[in-house]
Amino acid sequence: MTVNDKNHTLGHAVNKLVQGGFRTPLSDYRRLLNYSNRSRHGIDSHIDLEDKYDRQIFDFALRRRLLQEPISHIVGYREFWKSKFFVNQTVLDPRPETEQIVERVLKDPSPKLSILDLGTGTGCLAISIALEKPSHRVFASDISLDAIKVAKFNAKRLGAGVNFIHSDWFANINRTFDMIISNPPYVRTRDFFRLPLNIQRFEPRLALDGGKFGVDCINQIARKLNQYLNPAGTAILEIGIGQKEMVRKLFNSHGYKQVDIFMDLERKERFVCVKKDA
Ligand SMILES: C[S@@+](CC[C@H](N)C(=O)[O-])C[C@H]1O[C@@H](n2cnc3c(N)ncnc32)[C@H](O)[C@@H]1O
């Protein structure tokens, strides 16, 4: 393949991605090319887009992308914290801001903590923490059996010791924890239908829709949280942009006196931290 052929292919694919309104066409192109390369030749070789089969794999991947499928679903994984997590349509794609929860948990100097991750999805939070702190006892739950399947697969692949529980929030949880963490669904129902097509089509509504004001799940968790926390226990939840005051009031109404809000790396107030109400 000559340099001109290569440039033509790159130009053609990138143009299509630009016309499709994709915000990062060049990086999308590179990731699809890498994926096509690995799927047929292994990591160290180079794809030859003149080759009929190589070309077919790449074109199919590009077509999926042009239909709005997330790159993570095409290539099969999404990076979070220090690992690659398998993702599919049954789980939320882990988002970088959620890594702040891992960071917060790791700041706790206690050598041995029991931790519950409510609504684990891919397992990204629970697994990342378990890999960093093998002496912690990490539990993870989800109402979706499909999500539990994905999370178990990720835990096994990455060698993380996590105990999985199928549960509607606390319904099947029968012990207490030093820490409870969660990134619950918090998108307002009417905003769900305004989300980008790639999210609406390819990510589960169950993972996103937080009801009329976006705080239904946060409310359900807050109502029961206290009885599942050990003395001096802490809970950290991700919340939506602009939900701070509503969430603070909601926790106050459930009797929590200390409700702290902290920011993500873009200085947006995205997390609530509460202590067990003694
Ligand atoms: C926003 S996703 C978070 C996934 C993952 N923890 C992350 O941060 O990427 C919310 C998760 O909560 C789960 N979920 C929704 N309703 C639930 C319920 N009633 N009980 C338990 N889990 C629930 C969804 O299946 C989904 O996996």
mmCIF file of N, CA and C in Angstrom, residues 78-85 92-107 117 122-129 132 181-183 186 236-239 262-266 270-271:
data_model
loop_
_atom_site.group_PDB
_atom_site.id
_atom_site.type_symbol
_atom_site.label_atom_id
_atom_site.label_comp_id
_atom_site.label_asym_id
_atom_site.label_seq_id
_atom_site.Cartn_x
_atom_site.Cartn_y
_atom_site.Cartn_z
ATOM 1 N N ARG A 78 -13.784 -0.368 27.575
ATOM 2 C CA ARG A 78 -13.615 1.041 27.914
ATOM 3 C C ARG A 78 -12.615 1.122 29.061
ATOM 4 N N GLU A 79 -11.713 2.069 28.995
ATOM 5 C CA GLU A 79 -10.720 2.195 30.071
ATOM 6 C C GLU A 79 -11.307 2.968 31.238
ATOM 7 N N PHE A 80 -11.033 2.490 32.442
ATOM 8 C CA PHE A 80 -11.480 3.176 33.664
ATOM 9 C C PHE A 80 -10.427 2.925 34.728
ATOM 10 N N TRP A 81 -10.034 3.998 35.415
ATOM 11 C CA TRP A 81 -8.964 3.917 36.407
ATOM 12 C C TRP A 81 -7.757 3.264 35.760
ATOM 13 N N LYS A 82 -7.344 2.047 36.171
ATOM 14 C CA LYS A 82 -6.126 1.479 35.585
ATOM 15 C C LYS A 82 -6.396 0.242 34.730
ATOM 16 N N SER A 83 -7.688 -0.018 34.422
ATOM 17 C CA SER A 83 -8.000 -1.276 33.725
ATOM 18 C C SER A 83 -8.906 -1.040 32.529
ATOM 19 N N LYS A 84 -8.997 -2.091 31.718
ATOM 20 C CA LYS A 84 -9.922 -2.077 30.591
ATOM 21 C C LYS A 84 -11.130 -2.925 30.952
ATOM 22 N N PHE A 85 -12.324 -2.357 30.836
ATOM 23 C CA PHE A 85 -13.551 -3.058 31.207
ATOM 24 C C PHE A 85 -14.354 -3.428 29.970
ATOM 25 N N LEU A 92 -23.789 0.601 31.615
ATOM 26 C CA LEU A 92 -23.325 1.963 31.330
ATOM 27 C C LEU A 92 -21.837 1.926 31.011
ATOM 28 N N ASP A 93 -21.438 2.707 30.012
ATOM 29 C CA ASP A 93 -20.017 2.898 29.744
ATOM 30 C C ASP A 93 -19.418 3.667 30.910
ATOM 31 N N PRO A 94 -18.414 3.140 31.593
ATOM 32 C CA PRO A 94 -17.834 3.908 32.702
ATOM 33 C C PRO A 94 -17.369 5.282 32.221
ATOM 34 N N ARG A 95 -17.627 6.314 33.042
ATOM 35 C CA ARG A 95 -17.249 7.684 32.681
ATOM 36 C C ARG A 95 -16.051 8.126 33.538
ATOM 37 N N PRO A 96 -15.180 8.962 32.977
ATOM 38 C CA PRO A 96 -13.966 9.338 33.720
ATOM 39 C C PRO A 96 -14.254 10.032 35.050
ATOM 40 N N GLU A 97 -15.335 10.846 35.128
ATOM 41 C CA GLU A 97 -15.581 11.578 36.392
ATOM 42 C C GLU A 97 -15.848 10.624 37.558
ATOM 43 N N THR A 98 -16.359 9.424 37.247
ATOM 44 C CA THR A 98 -16.679 8.458 38.306
ATOM 45 C C THR A 98 -15.409 7.971 39.021
ATOM 46 N N GLU A 99 -14.263 8.124 38.355
ATOM 47 C CA GLU A 99 -12.995 7.706 38.981
ATOM 48 C C GLU A 99 -12.728 8.454 40.288
ATOM 49 N N GLN A 100 -13.364 9.629 40.428
ATOM 50 C CA GLN A 100 -13.199 10.404 41.678
ATOM 51 C C GLN A 100 -13.636 9.590 42.898
ATOM 52 N N ILE A 101 -14.607 8.703 42.702
ATOM 53 C CA ILE A 101 -15.073 7.884 43.834
ATOM 54 C C ILE A 101 -13.958 6.925 44.245
ATOM 55 N N VAL A 102 -13.300 6.325 43.269
ATOM 56 C CA VAL A 102 -12.186 5.414 43.577
ATOM 57 C C VAL A 102 -11.124 6.191 44.361
ATOM 58 N N GLU A 103 -10.812 7.378 43.854
ATOM 59 C CA GLU A 103 -9.769 8.190 44.499
ATOM 60 C C GLU A 103 -10.125 8.475 45.957
ATOM 61 N N ARG A 104 -11.385 8.850 46.193
ATOM 62 C CA ARG A 104 -11.832 9.149 47.566
ATOM 63 C C ARG A 104 -11.714 7.932 48.478
ATOM 64 N N VAL A 105 -12.153 6.795 47.960
ATOM 65 C CA VAL A 105 -12.120 5.570 48.773
ATOM 66 C C VAL A 105 -10.666 5.241 49.133
ATOM 67 N N LEU A 106 -9.770 5.400 48.164
ATOM 68 C CA LEU A 106 -8.365 5.042 48.402
ATOM 69 C C LEU A 106 -7.683 5.982 49.393
ATOM 70 N N LYS A 107 -8.286 7.157 49.602
ATOM 71 C CA LYS A 107 -7.703 8.103 50.570
ATOM 72 C C LYS A 107 -7.885 7.626 52.000
ATOM 73 N N ASP A 117 -20.692 -1.512 46.586
ATOM 74 C CA ASP A 117 -20.921 -0.675 45.405
ATOM 75 C C ASP A 117 -22.329 -0.981 44.899
ATOM 76 N N THR A 122 -20.681 -2.320 34.947
ATOM 77 C CA THR A 122 -19.509 -3.110 34.509
ATOM 78 C C THR A 122 -18.684 -3.630 35.679
ATOM 79 N N GLY A 123 -18.969 -3.087 36.880
ATOM 80 C CA GLY A 123 -18.146 -3.446 38.044
ATOM 81 C C GLY A 123 -16.950 -2.519 38.193
ATOM 82 N N CYS A 124 -16.921 -1.443 37.396
ATOM 83 C CA CYS A 124 -15.701 -0.611 37.327
ATOM 84 C C CYS A 124 -15.266 -0.077 38.688
ATOM 85 N N LEU A 125 -16.219 0.359 39.530
ATOM 86 C CA LEU A 125 -15.835 0.918 40.836
ATOM 87 C C LEU A 125 -15.331 -0.189 41.764
ATOM 88 N N ALA A 126 -16.181 -1.195 41.947
ATOM 89 C CA ALA A 126 -15.846 -2.279 42.882
ATOM 90 C C ALA A 126 -14.536 -2.964 42.482
ATOM 91 N N ILE A 127 -14.376 -3.247 41.201
ATOM 92 C CA ILE A 127 -13.194 -3.986 40.729
ATOM 93 C C ILE A 127 -11.928 -3.137 40.869
ATOM 94 N N SER A 128 -12.030 -1.851 40.502
ATOM 95 C CA SER A 128 -10.845 -0.978 40.620
ATOM 96 C C SER A 128 -10.390 -0.904 42.072
ATOM 97 N N ILE A 129 -11.354 -0.785 42.996
ATOM 98 C CA ILE A 129 -10.998 -0.692 44.420
ATOM 99 C C ILE A 129 -10.418 -2.023 44.907
ATOM 100 N N GLU A 132 -6.881 -2.361 43.800
ATOM 101 C CA GLU A 132 -5.950 -1.472 44.525
ATOM 102 C C GLU A 132 -5.743 -1.926 45.961
ATOM 103 N N ILE A 181 -20.796 2.966 48.298
ATOM 104 C CA ILE A 181 -20.564 3.889 47.186
ATOM 105 C C ILE A 181 -21.580 3.588 46.088
ATOM 106 N N SER A 182 -21.898 4.603 45.299
ATOM 107 C CA SER A 182 -22.821 4.354 44.198
ATOM 108 C C SER A 182 -22.768 5.479 43.171
ATOM 109 N N ASN A 183 -22.916 5.077 41.925
ATOM 110 C CA ASN A 183 -23.171 6.024 40.846
ATOM 111 C C ASN A 183 -24.559 5.653 40.328
ATOM 112 N N TYR A 186 -29.293 9.160 37.503
ATOM 113 C CA TYR A 186 -29.725 10.473 38.008
ATOM 114 C C TYR A 186 -30.156 11.441 36.911
ATOM 115 N N ILE A 236 -20.656 7.532 49.660
ATOM 116 C CA ILE A 236 -20.313 8.501 48.609
ATOM 117 C C ILE A 236 -21.150 8.171 47.370
ATOM 118 N N LEU A 237 -21.893 9.160 46.894
ATOM 119 C CA LEU A 237 -22.734 8.943 45.715
ATOM 120 C C LEU A 237 -22.430 9.991 44.654
ATOM 121 N N GLU A 238 -22.429 9.558 43.389
ATOM 122 C CA GLU A 238 -22.324 10.534 42.300
ATOM 123 C C GLU A 238 -23.711 11.139 42.084
ATOM 124 N N ILE A 239 -23.749 12.446 41.774
ATOM 125 C CA ILE A 239 -25.037 13.099 41.499
ATOM 126 C C ILE A 239 -24.925 13.896 40.201
ATOM 127 N N PHE A 262 -18.750 17.310 46.980
ATOM 128 C CA PHE A 262 -17.417 17.594 46.420
ATOM 129 C C PHE A 262 -17.431 17.555 44.899
ATOM 130 N N MET A 263 -16.353 18.124 44.328
ATOM 131 C CA MET A 263 -16.374 18.415 42.885
ATOM 132 C C MET A 263 -15.619 17.378 42.056
ATOM 133 N N ASP A 264 -15.940 17.368 40.749
ATOM 134 C CA ASP A 264 -15.133 16.556 39.837
ATOM 135 C C ASP A 264 -13.958 17.411 39.339
ATOM 136 N N LEU A 265 -13.165 16.860 38.424
ATOM 137 C CA LEU A 265 -11.954 17.569 37.998
ATOM 138 C C LEU A 265 -12.268 18.840 37.213
ATOM 139 N N GLU A 266 -13.509 18.925 36.709
ATOM 140 C CA GLU A 266 -13.894 20.156 35.995
ATOM 141 C C GLU A 266 -14.538 21.155 36.944
ATOM 142 N N ARG A 270 -20.384 17.221 41.870
ATOM 143 C CA ARG A 270 -20.899 15.975 41.324
ATOM 144 C C ARG A 270 -20.981 14.818 42.322
ATOM 145 N N PHE A 271 -20.600 15.059 43.584
ATOM 146 C CA PHE A 271 -20.597 13.935 44.521
ATOM 147 C C PHE A 271 -21.126 14.378 45.870
#
